Short mmCIF file of N, CA, C and O in Angstrom, two decimals:
data_model
loop_
_atom_site.label_atom_id
_atom_site.label_comp_id
_atom_site.label_asym_id
_atom_site.label_seq_id
_atom_site.Cartn_x
_atom_site.Cartn_y
_atom_site.Cartn_z
N GLY A 241 1.23 -1.39 0.20
CA GLY A 241 0.16 0.44 -0.30
C GLY A 241 0.75 1.42 0.27
O GLY A 241 1.67 1.29 -0.40
N PRO A 242 -0.25 2.37 0.25
CA PRO A 242 0.63 3.57 -0.10
C PRO A 242 1.78 3.71 1.03
O PRO A 242 0.95 3.50 2.08
N GLN A 243 2.48 4.38 1.15
CA GLN A 243 3.56 4.52 2.42
C GLN A 243 2.82 5.78 3.28
O GLN A 243 2.63 7.04 2.64
N VAL A 244 2.64 6.11 4.64
CA VAL A 244 2.60 6.98 5.50
C VAL A 244 3.50 7.56 6.08
O VAL A 244 3.91 6.96 6.76
N MET A 245 3.32 8.82 5.69
CA MET A 245 4.75 9.62 6.72
C MET A 245 4.16 9.63 7.94
O MET A 245 2.97 9.89 8.73
N PRO A 246 5.07 9.56 8.87
CA PRO A 246 5.02 9.47 10.19
C PRO A 246 4.67 11.25 11.23
O PRO A 246 5.67 11.89 9.88
N GLU A 247 3.88 11.19 12.04
CA GLU A 247 3.62 12.79 11.95
C GLU A 247 4.26 13.65 12.36
O GLU A 247 5.93 12.90 13.36
N GLN A 248 5.17 14.64 12.18
CA GLN A 248 6.27 15.24 12.62
C GLN A 248 5.35 16.04 14.16
O GLN A 248 4.81 17.00 14.15
N GLY A 249 6.05 16.13 15.38
CA GLY A 249 5.57 16.62 16.44
C GLY A 249 6.40 17.71 16.50
O GLY A 249 5.63 18.64 17.14
N GLY A 250 7.64 17.20 15.93
CA GLY A 250 8.31 18.61 16.82
C GLY A 250 8.06 20.27 16.42
O GLY A 250 7.51 20.73 18.09
N LYS A 251 8.01 21.11 15.39
CA LYS A 251 7.89 22.02 15.39
C LYS A 251 6.70 22.98 15.95
O LYS A 251 6.36 23.44 16.69
N GLY A 252 5.00 21.84 15.92
CA GLY A 252 3.65 22.40 15.89
C GLY A 252 4.11 22.40 18.06
O GLY A 252 3.31 22.75 18.38
N GLY A 253 4.68 21.44 18.00
CA GLY A 253 4.72 20.84 19.77
C GLY A 253 5.11 21.78 20.47
O GLY A 253 4.66 22.57 21.23
N ARG A 254 5.90 22.53 20.31
CA ARG A 254 6.51 23.84 21.00
C ARG A 254 6.23 24.59 20.45
O ARG A 254 5.42 25.82 21.84
N LYS A 255 5.61 25.52 19.03
CA LYS A 255 4.64 26.60 19.23
C LYS A 255 3.23 26.63 20.16
O LYS A 255 3.20 27.24 20.82
N GLY A 256 2.67 25.37 20.32
CA GLY A 256 1.55 24.94 21.01
C GLY A 256 1.67 25.48 22.56
O GLY A 256 1.08 25.99 23.47
N ARG A 257 3.10 25.15 23.03
CA ARG A 257 3.33 24.89 24.63
C ARG A 257 3.47 26.76 24.98
O ARG A 257 3.26 27.13 25.78
N ARG A 258 4.20 27.42 23.74
CA ARG A 258 4.10 28.61 24.28
C ARG A 258 3.47 29.35 23.96
O ARG A 258 2.79 29.96 25.05
N PHE A 259 1.70 29.17 23.35
CA PHE A 259 0.92 29.77 23.27
C PHE A 259 -0.04 29.59 24.57
O PHE A 259 -0.22 30.22 24.77
N HIS A 260 0.27 28.38 24.92
CA HIS A 260 -0.47 28.02 26.40
C HIS A 260 0.34 28.78 26.79
O HIS A 260 -0.66 28.92 28.17
N ALA A 261 1.58 28.91 27.60
CA ALA A 261 2.11 29.41 28.67
C ALA A 261 1.50 31.11 28.73
O ALA A 261 1.47 31.67 29.87
N ASN A 262 1.24 31.41 27.17
CA ASN A 262 1.31 33.04 27.18
C ASN A 262 -0.46 32.93 27.55
O ASN A 262 -0.74 33.99 28.06
N GLY A 263 -1.33 32.39 27.20
CA GLY A 263 -2.56 31.78 27.40
C GLY A 263 -3.59 31.65 28.92
O GLY A 263 -4.40 32.69 28.93
N GLY A 264 -2.07 31.93 29.59
CA GLY A 264 -2.65 31.35 31.19
C GLY A 264 -3.29 32.24 31.80
O GLY A 264 -4.22 32.44 32.32
N LYS A 265 -2.70 33.90 31.05
CA LYS A 265 -2.83 34.91 32.20
C LYS A 265 -4.29 35.55 31.81
O LYS A 265 -4.71 35.98 32.84
N GLY A 266 -4.91 34.90 30.37
CA GLY A 266 -5.69 35.55 30.00
C GLY A 266 -7.25 35.40 30.65
O GLY A 266 -8.26 35.66 30.73
N GLN A 267 -7.27 33.79 31.17
CA GLN A 267 -8.05 33.22 31.70
C GLN A 267 -8.30 33.57 33.37
O GLN A 267 -9.56 33.40 33.73
N ALA A 268 -7.66 33.70 33.67
CA ALA A 268 -7.51 34.66 34.88
C ALA A 268 -9.12 35.05 35.91
O ALA A 268 -9.82 35.14 37.01
N PRO A 269 -9.54 36.43 34.66
CA PRO A 269 -10.76 37.04 35.28
C PRO A 269 -11.83 35.90 35.15
O PRO A 269 -12.46 36.11 36.07
N ASN A 270 -11.91 35.63 33.78
CA ASN A 270 -13.16 34.21 34.26
C ASN A 270 -13.14 33.45 35.10
O ASN A 270 -14.23 33.25 35.80
N ALA A 271 -11.83 32.80 35.78
CA ALA A 271 -11.93 32.06 36.44
C ALA A 271 -12.78 32.32 38.25
O ALA A 271 -13.38 32.11 38.95
N ALA A 272 -12.60 34.46 37.96
CA ALA A 272 -12.32 34.72 39.35
C ALA A 272 -14.41 34.84 39.47
O ALA A 272 -14.94 35.19 40.58
N GLY A 273 -14.53 34.70 38.32
CA GLY A 273 -16.13 35.13 38.82
C GLY A 273 -17.04 34.01 39.52
O GLY A 273 -17.97 34.28 39.96
N GLY A 274 -16.62 32.91 39.28
CA GLY A 274 -16.83 31.66 40.72
C GLY A 274 -18.48 31.78 40.00
O GLY A 274 -19.30 31.21 40.59
N GLY A 275 -18.18 31.47 38.51
CA GLY A 275 -19.26 31.32 37.82
C GLY A 275 -19.99 29.58 37.53
O GLY A 275 -20.74 29.40 36.99
N ALA A 276 -19.47 28.94 38.38
CA ALA A 276 -19.71 27.57 38.41
C ALA A 276 -21.13 27.37 38.37
O ALA A 276 -21.81 26.36 37.45
N THR A 277 -21.80 27.54 39.68
CA THR A 277 -23.13 27.16 39.87
C THR A 277 -24.01 28.00 39.16
O THR A 277 -24.61 26.86 38.48
N ASN A 278 -23.76 29.24 38.03
CA ASN A 278 -24.55 29.82 36.84
C ASN A 278 -24.63 28.54 35.55
O ASN A 278 -25.45 28.12 35.45
N GLU A 279 -23.04 28.38 35.96
CA GLU A 279 -22.88 27.11 34.49
C GLU A 279 -24.26 25.83 34.68
O GLU A 279 -24.65 25.58 33.66
N ALA A 280 -24.13 25.53 35.83
CA ALA A 280 -24.47 24.28 36.52
C ALA A 280 -26.35 24.78 35.71
O ALA A 280 -26.86 23.49 34.88
N SER A 281 -26.43 25.51 36.40
CA SER A 281 -27.54 25.83 36.06
C SER A 281 -28.37 26.09 34.49
O SER A 281 -29.30 26.35 34.48
N ASP A 282 -27.55 26.79 34.42
CA ASP A 282 -27.28 27.57 32.92
C ASP A 282 -27.92 26.23 31.84
O ASP A 282 -28.52 26.41 30.78
N GLY A 283 -27.11 24.99 32.29
CA GLY A 283 -27.04 23.98 31.52
C GLY A 283 -28.16 23.10 31.48
O GLY A 283 -28.70 22.25 30.24
N GLN A 284 -28.77 22.91 32.88
CA GLN A 284 -30.36 22.41 33.12
C GLN A 284 -31.21 23.46 32.21
O GLN A 284 -31.83 22.51 31.47
N ARG A 285 -31.07 24.65 32.52
CA ARG A 285 -32.14 25.22 32.19
C ARG A 285 -32.12 25.09 30.19
O ARG A 285 -33.14 24.88 30.15
N VAL A 286 -31.20 24.86 29.47
CA VAL A 286 -30.65 24.20 28.48
C VAL A 286 -31.32 22.79 28.14
O VAL A 286 -32.15 22.80 26.92
N ARG A 287 -31.23 22.19 28.58
CA ARG A 287 -31.24 20.68 28.94
C ARG A 287 -32.91 20.67 28.69
O ARG A 287 -33.54 20.01 28.31
N LYS A 288 -33.62 21.85 29.49
CA LYS A 288 -35.01 21.79 30.06
C LYS A 288 -35.49 22.10 28.79
O LYS A 288 -37.05 21.52 28.12
N GLU A 289 -35.11 23.16 27.91
CA GLU A 289 -35.25 23.78 26.61
C GLU A 289 -35.83 23.24 25.35
O GLU A 289 -36.59 22.78 24.73
N GLN A 290 -34.58 22.41 25.43
CA GLN A 290 -33.92 21.34 24.41
C GLN A 290 -35.37 20.55 24.35
O GLN A 290 -36.00 20.43 23.35
N GLN A 291 -35.39 19.85 25.57
CA GLN A 291 -36.86 18.89 26.02
C GLN A 291 -38.17 19.18 25.46
O GLN A 291 -38.55 18.33 24.68
N GLN A 292 -38.48 20.41 25.94
CA GLN A 292 -39.33 20.78 25.64
C GLN A 292 -40.02 21.01 24.16
O GLN A 292 -40.50 21.10 23.08
N LEU A 293 -38.67 21.55 23.71
CA LEU A 293 -38.04 21.62 22.29
C LEU A 293 -38.81 20.80 21.11
O LEU A 293 -39.63 20.24 20.38
N LEU A 294 -38.09 19.73 21.50
CA LEU A 294 -37.97 18.44 21.37
C LEU A 294 -39.83 17.82 21.25
O LEU A 294 -40.39 17.28 20.55
N GLU A 295 -40.12 18.15 21.92
CA GLU A 295 -41.57 17.43 22.92
C GLU A 295 -42.54 18.08 21.34
O GLU A 295 -43.42 17.63 20.85
N GLU A 296 -42.17 19.00 21.69
CA GLU A 296 -43.49 19.94 20.91
C GLU A 296 -43.23 19.74 19.56
O GLU A 296 -44.32 19.75 18.81
N LEU A 297 -41.85 19.34 18.31
CA LEU A 297 -41.74 19.60 17.68
C LEU A 297 -42.51 17.52 17.11
O LEU A 297 -43.21 17.41 16.14
N THR A 298 -42.20 17.05 18.04
CA THR A 298 -42.71 15.30 17.92
C THR A 298 -43.89 15.80 17.80
O THR A 298 -44.85 14.79 17.08
N GLN A 299 -44.69 16.18 18.60
CA GLN A 299 -45.79 16.45 18.56
C GLN A 299 -46.54 17.34 17.13
O GLN A 299 -47.29 16.55 16.84
N ALA A 300 -45.91 17.86 16.69
CA ALA A 300 -46.54 18.79 15.66
C ALA A 300 -46.18 17.60 14.33
O ALA A 300 -46.99 17.62 13.89
N GLU A 301 -45.42 16.95 14.60
CA GLU A 301 -44.77 16.47 13.55
C GLU A 301 -45.91 15.03 13.57
O GLU A 301 -46.58 14.35 12.31
N LYS A 302 -46.24 14.55 14.56
CA LYS A 302 -47.07 14.09 14.98
C LYS A 302 -48.68 14.22 14.23
O LYS A 302 -49.24 13.57 13.26
N GLU A 303 -49.45 15.25 14.79
CA GLU A 303 -50.25 15.76 14.67
C GLU A 303 -50.33 16.12 13.10
O GLU A 303 -51.08 15.61 12.26
N ASP A 304 -49.43 16.96 12.62
CA ASP A 304 -49.39 17.08 11.18
C ASP A 304 -48.28 17.31 10.29
O ASP A 304 -48.52 17.73 8.69
N GLY A 305 -47.35 16.28 10.75
CA GLY A 305 -46.12 15.71 9.52
C GLY A 305 -44.92 16.22 9.92
O GLY A 305 -45.24 18.01 10.33
N PHE A 306 -43.95 16.51 9.00
CA PHE A 306 -42.53 17.11 9.09
C PHE A 306 -42.84 18.45 9.03
O PHE A 306 -41.68 19.43 9.45
N GLU A 307 -43.56 18.95 7.41
CA GLU A 307 -43.58 20.10 6.93
C GLU A 307 -44.06 20.74 8.69
O GLU A 307 -43.29 22.39 8.74
N ALA A 308 -44.69 20.72 9.35
CA ALA A 308 -45.32 21.03 10.37
C ALA A 308 -44.25 21.71 11.25
O ALA A 308 -44.04 22.38 12.07
N ALA A 309 -43.58 20.44 11.82
CA ALA A 309 -42.54 20.77 12.39
C ALA A 309 -41.38 21.63 12.33
O ALA A 309 -40.95 22.14 13.16
N ARG A 310 -41.27 21.59 11.16
CA ARG A 310 -40.34 22.82 10.69
C ARG A 310 -40.91 23.90 10.81
O ARG A 310 -39.86 24.77 10.79
N THR A 311 -42.00 24.11 10.48
CA THR A 311 -42.33 25.41 10.57
C THR A 311 -42.49 25.68 11.98
O THR A 311 -42.10 27.02 12.33
N LEU A 312 -42.75 24.95 12.77
CA LEU A 312 -42.78 25.30 14.38
C LEU A 312 -41.10 25.25 14.61
O LEU A 312 -41.09 26.36 15.40
N LEU A 313 -40.56 25.14 14.03
CA LEU A 313 -38.84 24.71 14.64
C LEU A 313 -38.00 26.82 14.21
O LEU A 313 -37.53 27.32 14.67
N GLU A 314 -39.14 27.08 13.03
CA GLU A 314 -38.54 28.26 12.59
C GLU A 314 -38.83 28.92 13.24
O GLU A 314 -38.56 30.14 13.28
N ARG A 315 -40.14 29.42 13.47
CA ARG A 315 -40.86 30.08 14.37
C ARG A 315 -40.16 30.41 15.37
O ARG A 315 -40.05 31.58 16.60
N ARG A 316 -39.63 29.18 16.15
CA ARG A 316 -39.17 29.04 17.58
C ARG A 316 -38.12 29.78 17.75
O ARG A 316 -37.07 30.30 18.67
N SER A 317 -37.18 29.10 16.24
CA SER A 317 -35.96 29.61 16.55
C SER A 317 -35.11 30.92 17.05
O SER A 317 -34.09 31.09 17.92
N SER A 318 -36.20 32.13 16.81
CA SER A 318 -35.41 33.81 17.76
C SER A 318 -36.26 32.81 19.21
O SER A 318 -35.32 33.99 20.04
N THR A 319 -36.53 32.43 19.67
CA THR A 319 -36.52 32.33 21.35
C THR A 319 -36.13 31.41 22.31
O THR A 319 -36.13 31.41 23.00
N VAL A 320 -35.30 30.42 21.52
CA VAL A 320 -34.76 29.65 22.52
C VAL A 320 -33.32 29.45 22.01
O VAL A 320 -32.81 30.36 21.02
N SER A 321 -32.17 29.02 22.92
CA SER A 321 -30.43 29.48 23.35
C SER A 321 -30.29 28.35 22.05
O SER A 321 -30.72 27.55 21.11
N ALA A 322 -29.15 29.03 21.46
CA ALA A 322 -28.25 28.45 20.52
C ALA A 322 -28.13 26.85 20.91
O ALA A 322 -28.72 25.65 19.21
N GLY A 323 -27.73 26.32 21.54
CA GLY A 323 -27.25 24.93 21.80
C GLY A 323 -28.71 24.40 21.58
O GLY A 323 -28.73 23.07 21.00
N ALA A 324 -29.90 24.78 22.64
CA ALA A 324 -31.35 24.05 21.72
C ALA A 324 -31.60 23.73 20.54
O ALA A 324 -31.90 22.78 20.35
N LEU A 325 -31.61 25.16 19.92
CA LEU A 325 -31.73 25.16 18.57
C LEU A 325 -31.10 24.09 17.38
O LEU A 325 -31.56 23.57 16.60
N ALA A 326 -29.71 24.16 17.56
CA ALA A 326 -28.64 23.52 17.03
C ALA A 326 -29.38 21.75 17.35
O ALA A 326 -29.38 20.84 16.37
N ARG A 327 -29.72 21.08 18.53
CA ARG A 327 -30.01 19.76 18.93
C ARG A 327 -31.67 20.09 17.89
O ARG A 327 -31.62 18.60 17.81
N ALA A 328 -32.22 20.81 18.16
CA ALA A 328 -33.36 20.70 17.60
C ALA A 328 -33.09 20.30 15.92
O ALA A 328 -33.82 19.25 15.15
N HIS A 329 -32.29 21.18 15.44
CA HIS A 329 -32.18 21.03 13.98
C HIS A 329 -31.50 19.78 13.48
O HIS A 329 -32.48 18.80 12.24
N LEU A 330 -30.37 19.08 14.52
CA LEU A 330 -30.64 17.49 14.22
C LEU A 330 -31.23 16.65 14.55
O LEU A 330 -31.49 15.74 13.83
N GLU A 331 -32.35 16.81 15.05
CA GLU A 331 -33.58 15.90 15.48
C GLU A 331 -34.35 15.67 13.99
O GLU A 331 -34.52 15.09 13.55
N LEU A 332 -34.14 17.44 13.18
CA LEU A 332 -35.40 17.11 12.30
C LEU A 332 -34.78 16.57 11.13
O LEU A 332 -35.20 16.42 10.60
N ALA A 333 -32.95 16.65 11.10
CA ALA A 333 -32.16 15.99 9.87
C ALA A 333 -32.54 14.65 10.35
O ALA A 333 -32.44 13.64 9.26
N GLU A 334 -32.34 13.83 11.45
CA GLU A 334 -32.44 12.71 11.21
C GLU A 334 -33.90 12.08 11.10
O GLU A 334 -34.23 11.23 10.47
N ARG A 335 -34.94 12.68 11.53
CA ARG A 335 -36.44 13.11 10.83
C ARG A 335 -36.91 12.98 9.47
O ARG A 335 -37.05 11.91 8.70
N ALA A 336 -35.74 13.66 8.80
CA ALA A 336 -35.92 14.02 6.99
C ALA A 336 -35.51 12.69 6.93
O ALA A 336 -35.88 12.90 5.84
N LYS A 337 -34.47 12.20 7.22
CA LYS A 337 -33.70 11.08 6.94
C LYS A 337 -34.49 10.25 6.90
O LYS A 337 -34.75 9.41 5.76
N ARG A 338 -35.68 9.76 7.95
CA ARG A 338 -36.24 8.83 7.90
C ARG A 338 -37.30 9.05 6.97
O ARG A 338 -38.47 7.63 6.60
N ALA A 339 -37.79 9.92 6.37
CA ALA A 339 -38.57 10.30 5.43
C ALA A 339 -37.91 10.42 4.32
O ALA A 339 -38.95 10.85 3.41
N SER A 340 -36.98 10.30 4.16
CA SER A 340 -35.75 9.94 2.84
C SER A 340 -36.00 11.54 2.49
O SER A 340 -36.30 11.63 1.30
N SER A 341 -35.99 12.75 2.96
CA SER A 341 -35.73 14.22 1.78
C SER A 341 -34.69 14.50 2.50
O SER A 341 -34.20 15.25 3.14
N LEU A 342 -34.11 14.11 1.47
CA LEU A 342 -32.29 14.75 1.17
C LEU A 342 -31.72 16.14 1.68
O LEU A 342 -31.13 16.55 1.91
N GLU A 343 -32.69 16.92 0.74
CA GLU A 343 -33.04 18.12 0.59
C GLU A 343 -32.95 18.69 2.27
O GLU A 343 -32.05 19.52 2.87
N GLN A 344 -34.31 17.80 2.85
CA GLN A 344 -33.98 18.46 3.95
C GLN A 344 -33.19 18.21 5.51
O GLN A 344 -32.37 19.16 6.08
N VAL A 345 -32.52 17.03 5.02
CA VAL A 345 -31.38 16.68 5.59
C VAL A 345 -30.41 17.90 5.80
O VAL A 345 -29.92 17.86 6.70
N LYS A 346 -29.81 18.05 4.70
CA LYS A 346 -28.75 18.74 4.22
C LYS A 346 -29.44 20.41 4.90
O LYS A 346 -28.07 20.45 5.94
N TYR A 347 -30.42 20.36 4.97
CA TYR A 347 -30.99 21.82 5.36
C TYR A 347 -30.55 21.91 6.82
O TYR A 347 -29.80 23.01 7.52
N HIS A 348 -31.10 21.06 7.49
CA HIS A 348 -31.21 21.14 9.02
C HIS A 348 -29.78 20.60 9.35
O HIS A 348 -29.31 21.17 10.75
N MET A 349 -28.76 20.12 9.29
CA MET A 349 -27.03 19.70 9.22
C MET A 349 -26.47 21.06 9.05
O MET A 349 -25.92 21.41 10.21
N LEU A 350 -26.95 21.70 8.29
CA LEU A 350 -26.31 22.97 8.56
C LEU A 350 -26.36 23.91 9.30
O LEU A 350 -25.67 24.99 9.80
N GLN A 351 -27.99 23.76 9.40
CA GLN A 351 -28.48 24.71 10.72
C GLN A 351 -27.88 24.48 11.47
O GLN A 351 -28.10 25.26 13.05
N ALA A 352 -27.70 23.49 11.86
CA ALA A 352 -27.11 22.94 13.64
C ALA A 352 -25.49 23.49 13.40
O ALA A 352 -25.27 23.19 14.93
N LEU A 353 -25.29 23.43 12.39
CA LEU A 353 -23.36 24.19 12.69
C LEU A 353 -23.44 25.07 13.27
O LEU A 353 -23.92 26.17 12.70
#
């Protein structure tokens, strides 16, 4: 078969370390915020939001089909967090795949990125 060149770790490695050393200082102010608890509850909020959105989408799809779920998501897109929205687009991409609508699969995958 074709020969694979071994990866050259030398140059890249040093640059990475130097960058890391400089980057340390910039991180201090963030750490001082003590925001760990906020982040946790924030994560829970997003998960709850995702859960609710996915339930709404499932309901819409069950009652009125894929198109209805898609319309719902577009309507809700301005009201939910980016994380929940991306998750919902991935979910719709999955459903589009099941409905074998390639256009929709592509569209929702792109929206999720």
